[in-house]
Amino acid sequence: MGKTRSAPTLNDVASHAGVSTATVSRCLNSPNQVVETTRVRVLQVIEELGYTPNFAARVMAAKRSFTIGAIIPTMDNAIFARGLQAFQNELRQNGYTLLVSSSDYKPEIEKEQIRALVARGADGLLLIGHERENEIYDYLKRHQVPALVAWSYLPDARQPSVGFSNRDAMFALAQDVINTGHRRIAMISGVTAGNDRAQRRVQGVRDALQANGICADDMRVIETTYEIDSGAHAFRDLMSRTPRPTAIICGNDVLAVGALREARRMDVSVPDEVSITGFDDIELAEIASPALTTVHVPHREMGRKAAQELIAMVNGTSKGVSTCIDTHIVYRASLATPPNGA
């Protein structure tokens, strides 16, 4: 009976690649700190030998897991995909692994997932939005797990964030809708309970109406889940009322695409009879028919900067610095002047 071949070690990799064990470790844990030619050679040897790092030993030596947890509200659509991909890419370049879970927009599920990730040794957490109980932040502080908020920026919030002002971004879009000549404006919003991003987008529209002498209380707002079908149902509801709105501002692009679909089914011309706008500027916005006027959120920049800040917090080189990312409006075909006489 032949001898069982032992698993390759860190020393084996270093010997075959002609480098030190420290260099091999840097290639695995901090690849951006290694010259490319050396990194490529080391990684090739790792592949050839079938070497797998001893994760348990690494955790014991460093007293950390090199794992970051992220809890996002949903995986059902592309709202968070770009930002999370950039977040993961930056983590990987710095030797961290990302664990992702979804809360389905339910605070009680998010709380369970936070505790589960902490129990599994996550070094830090990325959370979406500021709306949650203070006891969660107290729990994270007791366990010395840094947490950073993304997709929302509130300068006075307890927790640091890398995000954008949802209120200001939506205010700017609503102002442009008003400047185009619209006065009968309605909104299809995400559910605002427990969602500070949705709350502040609605507030941004209301503030723009008030700033232009339009009664914000007269604006019809339908809250619904972030799904294409939900946007379609809400559009039909709004357009069945008298007088019809001449512009419908949607809380995100998914809802807006649903509204566009229902407009075609109802034989309502966009933008000739009603204008529709979105928020986020995901790929759907550009390929929709007509293409959506929307707020562009720089998701990749936000994800990359969030990862950099959270790594600094985990390493103890930052106490948590908030960063506000600028958004801008992308003008496409779904917004035009209101129909004559409206």
mmCIF file of C-alpha atoms in Angstrom:
data_model
loop_
_atom_site.group_PDB
_atom_site.id
_atom_site.type_symbol
_atom_site.label_atom_id
_atom_site.label_comp_id
_atom_site.label_asym_id
_atom_site.label_seq_id
_atom_site.Cartn_x
_atom_site.Cartn_y
_atom_site.Cartn_z
ATOM 1 C CA MET A 1 0.000 0.000 0.000
ATOM 2 C CA GLY A 2 1.535 3.329 -1.078
ATOM 3 C CA LYS A 3 2.107 6.215 1.250
ATOM 4 C CA THR A 4 -0.536 8.952 1.330
ATOM 5 C CA ARG A 5 0.861 12.128 -0.165
ATOM 6 C CA SER A 6 0.889 14.946 2.394
ATOM 7 C CA ALA A 7 -0.798 18.250 1.618
ATOM 8 C CA PRO A 8 1.530 20.988 0.331
ATOM 9 C CA THR A 9 2.623 23.559 2.893
ATOM 10 C CA LEU A 10 3.438 27.249 2.851
ATOM 11 C CA ASN A 11 7.135 26.311 2.845
ATOM 12 C CA ASP A 12 6.591 24.128 -0.238
ATOM 13 C CA VAL A 13 5.048 27.020 -2.124
ATOM 14 C CA ALA A 14 7.851 29.394 -1.087
ATOM 15 C CA SER A 15 10.517 26.877 -2.116
ATOM 16 C CA HIS A 16 9.002 26.184 -5.540
ATOM 17 C CA ALA A 17 8.403 29.886 -6.236
ATOM 18 C CA GLY A 18 11.816 30.974 -4.989
ATOM 19 C CA VAL A 19 10.438 33.475 -2.488
ATOM 20 C CA SER A 20 10.079 33.759 1.276
ATOM 21 C CA THR A 21 7.089 32.437 3.187
ATOM 22 C CA ALA A 22 6.281 36.049 4.088
ATOM 23 C CA THR A 23 5.946 36.890 0.389
ATOM 24 C CA VAL A 24 3.603 33.944 -0.131
ATOM 25 C CA SER A 25 1.485 35.167 2.771
ATOM 26 C CA ARG A 26 1.347 38.673 1.314
ATOM 27 C CA CYS A 27 0.265 37.265 -2.072
ATOM 28 C CA LEU A 28 -2.660 35.584 -0.338
ATOM 29 C CA ASN A 29 -3.590 38.214 2.224
ATOM 30 C CA SER A 30 -2.544 41.533 0.659
ATOM 31 C CA PRO A 31 -1.933 40.897 -3.064
ATOM 32 C CA ASN A 32 -1.856 44.605 -3.883
ATOM 33 C CA GLN A 33 1.368 44.880 -1.851
ATOM 34 C CA VAL A 34 3.276 42.414 -4.052
ATOM 35 C CA VAL A 35 4.941 43.133 -7.406
ATOM 36 C CA GLU A 36 2.774 41.686 -10.185
ATOM 37 C CA THR A 37 5.415 39.358 -11.669
ATOM 38 C CA THR A 38 6.112 37.847 -8.238
ATOM 39 C CA ARG A 39 2.416 37.573 -7.413
ATOM 40 C CA VAL A 40 1.657 35.789 -10.696
ATOM 41 C CA ARG A 41 4.521 33.329 -10.143
ATOM 42 C CA VAL A 42 3.470 32.539 -6.584
ATOM 43 C CA LEU A 43 -0.194 32.093 -7.523
ATOM 44 C CA GLN A 44 0.823 29.777 -10.364
ATOM 45 C CA VAL A 45 2.804 27.591 -7.955
ATOM 46 C CA ILE A 46 -0.155 27.563 -5.539
ATOM 47 C CA GLU A 47 -2.363 26.343 -8.381
ATOM 48 C CA GLU A 48 0.129 23.698 -9.499
ATOM 49 C CA LEU A 49 0.683 22.318 -5.992
ATOM 50 C CA GLY A 50 -2.977 22.585 -4.980
ATOM 51 C CA TYR A 51 -2.039 24.503 -1.844
ATOM 52 C CA THR A 52 -4.876 25.618 0.480
ATOM 53 C CA PRO A 53 -4.074 28.064 3.312
ATOM 54 C CA ASN A 54 -4.660 26.856 6.866
ATOM 55 C CA PHE A 55 -7.513 29.197 7.722
ATOM 56 C CA ALA A 56 -7.727 28.156 11.364
ATOM 57 C CA ALA A 57 -4.031 28.802 11.932
ATOM 58 C CA ARG A 58 -4.303 32.181 10.269
ATOM 59 C CA VAL A 59 -7.226 33.173 12.481
ATOM 60 C CA MET A 60 -5.407 32.089 15.627
ATOM 61 C CA ALA A 61 -2.225 33.939 14.680
ATOM 62 C CA ALA A 62 -3.912 37.181 13.680
ATOM 63 C CA LYS A 63 -6.808 37.011 16.179
ATOM 64 C CA ARG A 64 -9.217 37.891 13.374
ATOM 65 C CA SER A 65 -11.127 35.998 10.702
ATOM 66 C CA PHE A 66 -10.395 38.254 7.704
ATOM 67 C CA THR A 67 -14.118 38.023 6.968
ATOM 68 C CA ILE A 68 -16.477 40.942 6.445
ATOM 69 C CA GLY A 69 -20.236 40.537 6.621
ATOM 70 C CA ALA A 70 -22.743 42.504 4.552
ATOM 71 C CA ILE A 71 -26.490 42.447 5.108
ATOM 72 C CA ILE A 72 -28.493 43.809 2.194
ATOM 73 C CA PRO A 73 -32.279 44.221 2.094
ATOM 74 C CA THR A 74 -32.844 42.093 -1.030
ATOM 75 C CA MET A 75 -31.210 39.960 -3.708
ATOM 76 C CA ASP A 76 -34.289 40.039 -5.932
ATOM 77 C CA ASN A 77 -33.037 42.795 -8.227
ATOM 78 C CA ALA A 78 -29.912 44.684 -9.260
ATOM 79 C CA ILE A 79 -30.251 47.648 -6.884
ATOM 80 C CA PHE A 80 -27.319 46.564 -4.711
ATOM 81 C CA ALA A 81 -25.352 44.435 -7.187
ATOM 82 C CA ARG A 82 -22.869 46.988 -8.558
ATOM 83 C CA GLY A 83 -21.981 48.463 -5.194
ATOM 84 C CA LEU A 84 -21.588 45.081 -3.548
ATOM 85 C CA GLN A 85 -19.372 43.801 -6.368
ATOM 86 C CA ALA A 86 -17.046 46.794 -6.006
ATOM 87 C CA PHE A 87 -17.109 46.315 -2.221
ATOM 88 C CA GLN A 88 -16.062 42.672 -2.600
ATOM 89 C CA ASN A 89 -13.343 43.466 -5.144
ATOM 90 C CA GLU A 90 -11.734 45.952 -2.768
ATOM 91 C CA LEU A 91 -11.968 43.519 0.148
ATOM 92 C CA ARG A 92 -10.330 40.781 -1.901
ATOM 93 C CA GLN A 93 -7.444 43.060 -2.833
ATOM 94 C CA ASN A 94 -6.826 43.465 0.890
ATOM 95 C CA GLY A 95 -7.099 39.789 1.840
ATOM 96 C CA TYR A 96 -10.687 39.749 3.117
ATOM 97 C CA THR A 97 -13.570 37.439 2.260
ATOM 98 C CA LEU A 98 -17.141 38.710 2.007
ATOM 99 C CA LEU A 99 -20.171 36.953 3.494
ATOM 100 C CA VAL A 100 -23.514 38.282 2.228
ATOM 101 C CA SER A 101 -27.002 37.772 3.598
ATOM 102 C CA SER A 102 -30.385 39.327 2.836
ATOM 103 C CA SER A 103 -32.932 40.631 5.339
ATOM 104 C CA ASP A 104 -35.906 40.881 2.955
ATOM 105 C CA TYR A 105 -36.461 44.396 4.340
ATOM 106 C CA LYS A 106 -37.405 42.862 7.716
ATOM 107 C CA PRO A 107 -35.692 44.381 10.809
ATOM 108 C CA GLU A 108 -36.091 41.194 12.856
ATOM 109 C CA ILE A 109 -34.288 39.147 10.182
ATOM 110 C CA GLU A 110 -31.513 41.718 9.959
ATOM 111 C CA LYS A 111 -31.050 41.527 13.735
ATOM 112 C CA GLU A 112 -30.739 37.717 13.556
ATOM 113 C CA GLN A 113 -28.197 37.964 10.750
ATOM 114 C CA ILE A 114 -26.102 40.545 12.588
ATOM 115 C CA ARG A 115 -25.857 38.256 15.607
ATOM 116 C CA ALA A 116 -25.082 35.242 13.402
ATOM 117 C CA LEU A 117 -22.263 37.028 11.567
ATOM 118 C CA VAL A 118 -20.764 38.282 14.837
ATOM 119 C CA ALA A 119 -20.966 34.737 16.276
ATOM 120 C CA ARG A 120 -19.100 33.453 13.227
ATOM 121 C CA GLY A 121 -16.271 35.894 13.851
ATOM 122 C CA ALA A 122 -16.885 38.603 11.243
ATOM 123 C CA ASP A 123 -14.313 41.373 11.675
ATOM 124 C CA GLY A 124 -16.709 44.087 10.499
ATOM 125 C CA LEU A 125 -20.172 44.617 9.069
ATOM 126 C CA LEU A 126 -21.626 46.609 6.196
ATOM 127 C CA LEU A 127 -25.237 47.658 6.845
ATOM 128 C CA ILE A 128 -27.681 49.366 4.493
ATOM 129 C CA GLY A 129 -29.297 52.535 5.800
ATOM 130 C CA HIS A 130 -29.450 53.984 9.313
ATOM 131 C CA GLU A 131 -32.938 52.892 10.392
ATOM 132 C CA ARG A 132 -32.530 50.294 13.160
ATOM 133 C CA GLU A 133 -32.749 50.048 16.939
ATOM 134 C CA ASN A 134 -29.951 51.548 19.038
ATOM 135 C CA GLU A 135 -29.580 48.255 20.899
ATOM 136 C CA ILE A 136 -28.095 46.729 17.733
ATOM 137 C CA TYR A 137 -25.313 49.294 17.671
ATOM 138 C CA ASP A 138 -24.815 48.781 21.424
ATOM 139 C CA TYR A 139 -24.489 45.038 20.788
ATOM 140 C CA LEU A 140 -21.867 45.597 18.068
ATOM 141 C CA LYS A 141 -19.945 47.983 20.305
ATOM 142 C CA ARG A 142 -19.866 45.458 23.161
ATOM 143 C CA HIS A 143 -18.492 42.822 20.804
ATOM 144 C CA GLN A 144 -16.021 45.326 19.290
ATOM 145 C CA VAL A 145 -17.250 44.735 15.739
ATOM 146 C CA PRO A 146 -17.042 47.886 13.592
ATOM 147 C CA ALA A 147 -20.093 48.613 11.449
ATOM 148 C CA LEU A 148 -20.359 50.976 8.498
ATOM 149 C CA VAL A 149 -23.574 52.136 6.828
ATOM 150 C CA ALA A 150 -23.898 52.505 3.045
ATOM 151 C CA TRP A 151 -26.546 53.735 0.580
ATOM 152 C CA SER A 152 -27.365 56.560 2.967
ATOM 153 C CA TYR A 153 -25.511 59.587 4.301
ATOM 154 C CA LEU A 154 -26.624 61.359 7.459
ATOM 155 C CA PRO A 155 -23.963 63.641 8.967
ATOM 156 C CA ASP A 156 -25.532 63.542 12.442
ATOM 157 C CA ALA A 157 -26.111 59.791 12.580
ATOM 158 C CA ARG A 158 -24.610 57.639 15.311
ATOM 159 C CA GLN A 159 -22.950 55.272 12.856
ATOM 160 C CA PRO A 160 -20.420 56.352 10.184
ATOM 161 C CA SER A 161 -21.550 55.997 6.591
ATOM 162 C CA VAL A 162 -20.323 56.029 3.020
ATOM 163 C CA GLY A 163 -23.362 56.928 0.988
ATOM 164 C CA PHE A 164 -25.413 59.761 -0.465
ATOM 165 C CA SER A 165 -28.205 62.094 0.596
ATOM 166 C CA ASN A 166 -31.391 60.401 -0.553
ATOM 167 C CA ARG A 167 -33.380 63.523 0.265
ATOM 168 C CA ASP A 168 -31.131 65.896 -1.684
ATOM 169 C CA ALA A 169 -30.876 63.582 -4.696
ATOM 170 C CA MET A 170 -34.647 63.223 -4.964
ATOM 171 C CA PHE A 171 -35.184 66.934 -4.294
ATOM 172 C CA ALA A 172 -33.007 67.754 -7.319
ATOM 173 C CA LEU A 173 -34.929 65.337 -9.550
ATOM 174 C CA ALA A 174 -38.321 66.619 -8.379
ATOM 175 C CA GLN A 175 -37.158 70.183 -8.952
ATOM 176 C CA ASP A 176 -36.316 69.319 -12.560
ATOM 177 C CA VAL A 177 -39.721 67.660 -13.011
ATOM 178 C CA ILE A 178 -41.355 70.858 -11.732
ATOM 179 C CA ASN A 179 -39.121 73.038 -13.932
ATOM 180 C CA THR A 180 -40.311 71.012 -16.915
ATOM 181 C CA GLY A 181 -43.786 72.369 -16.174
ATOM 182 C CA HIS A 182 -45.422 69.649 -14.092
ATOM 183 C CA ARG A 183 -47.735 70.490 -11.208
ATOM 184 C CA ARG A 184 -49.837 67.337 -10.852
ATOM 185 C CA ILE A 185 -47.127 65.033 -9.522
ATOM 186 C CA ALA A 186 -47.603 61.621 -7.921
ATOM 187 C CA MET A 187 -45.108 59.180 -6.449
ATOM 188 C CA ILE A 188 -44.619 55.424 -6.330
ATOM 189 C CA SER A 189 -42.411 54.815 -3.290
ATOM 190 C CA GLY A 190 -40.909 51.853 -1.564
ATOM 191 C CA VAL A 191 -42.354 50.978 1.840
ATOM 192 C CA THR A 192 -41.111 53.726 4.164
ATOM 193 C CA ALA A 193 -41.517 51.885 7.489
ATOM 194 C CA GLY A 194 -38.037 50.911 8.662
ATOM 195 C CA ASN A 195 -36.445 52.270 5.479
ATOM 196 C CA ASP A 196 -34.760 55.647 5.893
ATOM 197 C CA ARG A 197 -33.760 55.729 2.209
ATOM 198 C CA ALA A 198 -37.396 55.527 1.074
ATOM 199 C CA GLN A 199 -38.488 57.995 3.762
ATOM 200 C CA ARG A 200 -36.010 60.617 2.654
ATOM 201 C CA ARG A 201 -36.769 60.203 -1.041
ATOM 202 C CA VAL A 202 -40.425 60.921 -0.339
ATOM 203 C CA GLN A 203 -39.368 63.879 1.804
ATOM 204 C CA GLY A 204 -37.198 65.198 -1.027
ATOM 205 C CA VAL A 205 -40.183 65.312 -3.383
ATOM 206 C CA ARG A 206 -42.417 66.938 -0.757
ATOM 207 C CA ASP A 207 -39.778 69.582 -0.016
ATOM 208 C CA ALA A 208 -39.407 70.395 -3.717
ATOM 209 C CA LEU A 209 -43.163 70.815 -4.094
ATOM 210 C CA GLN A 210 -43.348 73.120 -1.090
ATOM 211 C CA ALA A 211 -40.348 75.126 -2.316
ATOM 212 C CA ASN A 212 -42.274 75.813 -5.526
ATOM 213 C CA GLY A 213 -45.578 76.739 -3.905
ATOM 214 C CA ILE A 214 -47.275 73.410 -4.655
ATOM 215 C CA CYS A 215 -49.242 71.788 -1.832
ATOM 216 C CA ALA A 216 -47.282 68.681 -0.863
ATOM 217 C CA ASP A 217 -50.321 67.242 0.933
ATOM 218 C CA ASP A 218 -52.083 66.948 -2.436
ATOM 219 C CA MET A 219 -49.411 64.627 -3.825
ATOM 220 C CA ARG A 220 -50.630 61.056 -4.102
ATOM 221 C CA VAL A 221 -48.081 58.573 -2.802
ATOM 222 C CA ILE A 222 -48.423 54.825 -3.155
ATOM 223 C CA GLU A 223 -46.034 52.726 -1.060
ATOM 224 C CA THR A 224 -45.242 49.276 -2.347
ATOM 225 C CA THR A 225 -42.535 46.620 -2.568
ATOM 226 C CA TYR A 226 -39.601 47.085 -4.949
ATOM 227 C CA GLU A 227 -40.851 44.831 -7.752
ATOM 228 C CA ILE A 228 -41.771 45.429 -11.388
ATOM 229 C CA ASP A 229 -45.289 44.072 -10.849
ATOM 230 C CA SER A 230 -45.733 46.354 -7.830
ATOM 231 C CA GLY A 231 -44.756 49.388 -9.894
ATOM 232 C CA ALA A 232 -47.223 48.339 -12.588
ATOM 233 C CA HIS A 233 -50.124 47.956 -10.137
ATOM 234 C CA ALA A 234 -49.340 51.304 -8.519
ATOM 235 C CA PHE A 235 -49.238 53.042 -11.914
ATOM 236 C CA ARG A 236 -52.653 51.665 -12.861
ATOM 237 C CA ASP A 237 -54.037 52.844 -9.518
ATOM 238 C CA LEU A 238 -52.675 56.369 -9.950
ATOM 239 C CA MET A 239 -53.855 56.693 -13.553
ATOM 240 C CA SER A 240 -57.362 55.524 -12.653
ATOM 241 C CA ARG A 241 -57.896 58.611 -10.508
ATOM 242 C CA THR A 242 -59.142 62.029 -11.610
ATOM 243 C CA PRO A 243 -57.390 64.224 -12.405
ATOM 244 C CA ARG A 244 -54.547 62.072 -13.658
ATOM 245 C CA PRO A 245 -51.009 63.034 -12.678
ATOM 246 C CA THR A 246 -48.836 64.394 -15.479
ATOM 247 C CA ALA A 247 -45.648 63.069 -13.840
ATOM 248 C CA ILE A 248 -44.974 60.054 -11.667
ATOM 249 C CA ILE A 249 -41.741 60.009 -9.670
ATOM 250 C CA CYS A 250 -40.696 56.488 -8.698
ATOM 251 C CA GLY A 251 -38.606 55.517 -5.683
ATOM 252 C CA ASN A 252 -36.275 53.427 -7.836
ATOM 253 C CA ASP A 253 -35.772 52.203 -11.396
ATOM 254 C CA VAL A 254 -37.450 48.839 -10.769
ATOM 255 C CA LEU A 255 -40.727 50.537 -9.846
ATOM 256 C CA ALA A 256 -40.365 52.916 -12.801
ATOM 257 C CA VAL A 257 -39.888 50.052 -15.264
ATOM 258 C CA GLY A 258 -43.040 48.469 -13.879
ATOM 259 C CA ALA A 259 -44.867 51.760 -14.421
ATOM 260 C CA LEU A 260 -43.605 51.922 -18.021
ATOM 261 C CA ARG A 261 -44.808 48.380 -18.674
ATOM 262 C CA GLU A 262 -48.279 49.161 -17.386
ATOM 263 C CA ALA A 263 -48.403 52.380 -19.403
ATOM 264 C CA ARG A 264 -47.942 50.319 -22.584
ATOM 265 C CA ARG A 265 -50.692 47.920 -21.486
ATOM 266 C CA MET A 266 -53.033 50.844 -20.812
ATOM 267 C CA ASP A 267 -52.070 52.519 -24.097
ATOM 268 C CA VAL A 268 -50.831 55.561 -22.174
ATOM 269 C CA SER A 269 -48.034 57.347 -24.037
ATOM 270 C CA VAL A 270 -44.847 58.141 -22.092
ATOM 271 C CA PRO A 271 -43.851 60.964 -21.988
ATOM 272 C CA ASP A 272 -46.603 62.527 -24.151
ATOM 273 C CA GLU A 273 -49.392 61.828 -21.643
ATOM 274 C CA VAL A 274 -47.405 61.208 -18.464
ATOM 275 C CA SER A 275 -43.726 61.472 -17.540
ATOM 276 C CA ILE A 276 -42.065 58.776 -15.437
ATOM 277 C CA THR A 277 -38.748 59.010 -13.573
ATOM 278 C CA GLY A 278 -36.646 56.498 -11.662
ATOM 279 C CA PHE A 279 -33.817 56.436 -9.150
ATOM 280 C CA ASP A 280 -30.470 54.519 -9.087
ATOM 281 C CA ASP A 281 -29.607 54.330 -12.818
ATOM 282 C CA ILE A 282 -29.247 50.565 -12.978
ATOM 283 C CA GLU A 283 -28.949 48.914 -16.403
ATOM 284 C CA LEU A 284 -32.732 48.565 -16.676
ATOM 285 C CA ALA A 285 -33.056 52.359 -16.818
ATOM 286 C CA GLU A 286 -31.048 52.637 -20.026
ATOM 287 C CA ILE A 287 -32.683 49.774 -21.923
ATOM 288 C CA ALA A 288 -36.254 50.588 -20.866
ATOM 289 C CA SER A 289 -38.607 51.955 -23.512
ATOM 290 C CA PRO A 290 -38.617 54.862 -23.364
ATOM 291 C CA ALA A 291 -35.283 55.116 -21.550
ATOM 292 C CA LEU A 292 -35.655 56.435 -18.012
ATOM 293 C CA THR A 293 -34.698 59.819 -16.704
ATOM 294 C CA THR A 294 -33.264 58.911 -13.318
ATOM 295 C CA VAL A 295 -30.834 59.740 -10.525
ATOM 296 C CA HIS A 296 -27.425 58.196 -11.120
ATOM 297 C CA VAL A 297 -25.981 56.698 -7.950
ATOM 298 C CA PRO A 298 -22.241 55.929 -8.297
ATOM 299 C CA HIS A 299 -22.602 52.453 -6.794
ATOM 300 C CA ARG A 300 -19.093 51.251 -7.661
ATOM 301 C CA GLU A 301 -17.418 54.291 -6.103
ATOM 302 C CA MET A 302 -19.579 53.911 -3.004
ATOM 303 C CA GLY A 303 -18.773 50.196 -2.692
ATOM 304 C CA ARG A 304 -15.046 50.733 -3.119
ATOM 305 C CA LYS A 305 -14.853 53.604 -0.614
ATOM 306 C CA ALA A 306 -17.048 51.720 1.866
ATOM 307 C CA ALA A 307 -14.649 48.761 1.768
ATOM 308 C CA GLN A 308 -11.627 51.013 2.259
ATOM 309 C CA GLU A 309 -13.195 52.744 5.242
ATOM 310 C CA LEU A 310 -14.438 49.544 6.877
ATOM 311 C CA ILE A 311 -11.002 47.908 6.507
ATOM 312 C CA ALA A 312 -9.459 50.966 8.166
ATOM 313 C CA MET A 313 -11.970 50.667 11.003
ATOM 314 C CA VAL A 314 -11.177 46.968 11.447
ATOM 315 C CA ASN A 315 -7.447 47.704 11.433
ATOM 316 C CA GLY A 316 -7.882 50.466 14.008
ATOM 317 C CA THR A 317 -6.528 53.196 11.733
ATOM 318 C CA SER A 318 -9.907 54.961 11.560
ATOM 319 C CA LYS A 319 -12.666 55.507 14.089
ATOM 320 C CA GLY A 320 -15.140 55.742 11.234
ATOM 321 C CA VAL A 321 -15.241 58.709 8.866
ATOM 322 C CA SER A 322 -18.440 59.438 6.942
ATOM 323 C CA THR A 323 -18.266 60.262 3.236
ATOM 324 C CA CYS A 324 -21.025 61.782 1.104
ATOM 325 C CA ILE A 325 -20.982 60.579 -2.499
ATOM 326 C CA ASP A 326 -22.350 62.956 -5.147
ATOM 327 C CA THR A 327 -25.249 61.852 -7.336
ATOM 328 C CA HIS A 328 -26.454 63.415 -10.576
ATOM 329 C CA ILE A 329 -29.475 63.291 -12.862
ATOM 330 C CA VAL A 330 -29.334 61.379 -16.150
ATOM 331 C CA TYR A 331 -31.779 62.829 -18.666
ATOM 332 C CA ARG A 332 -33.401 60.377 -21.051
ATOM 333 C CA ALA A 333 -36.685 60.088 -22.941
ATOM 334 C CA SER A 334 -39.228 59.438 -20.169
ATOM 335 C CA LEU A 335 -39.466 63.055 -18.980
ATOM 336 C CA ALA A 336 -41.028 65.838 -21.071
ATOM 337 C CA THR A 337 -43.309 68.837 -20.692
ATOM 338 C CA PRO A 338 -46.873 68.021 -19.608
ATOM 339 C CA PRO A 339 -49.618 67.652 -22.221
ATOM 340 C CA ASN A 340 -51.418 70.810 -23.330
ATOM 341 C CA GLY A 341 -54.044 71.953 -20.888
ATOM 342 C CA ALA A 342 -52.699 69.828 -18.005
#
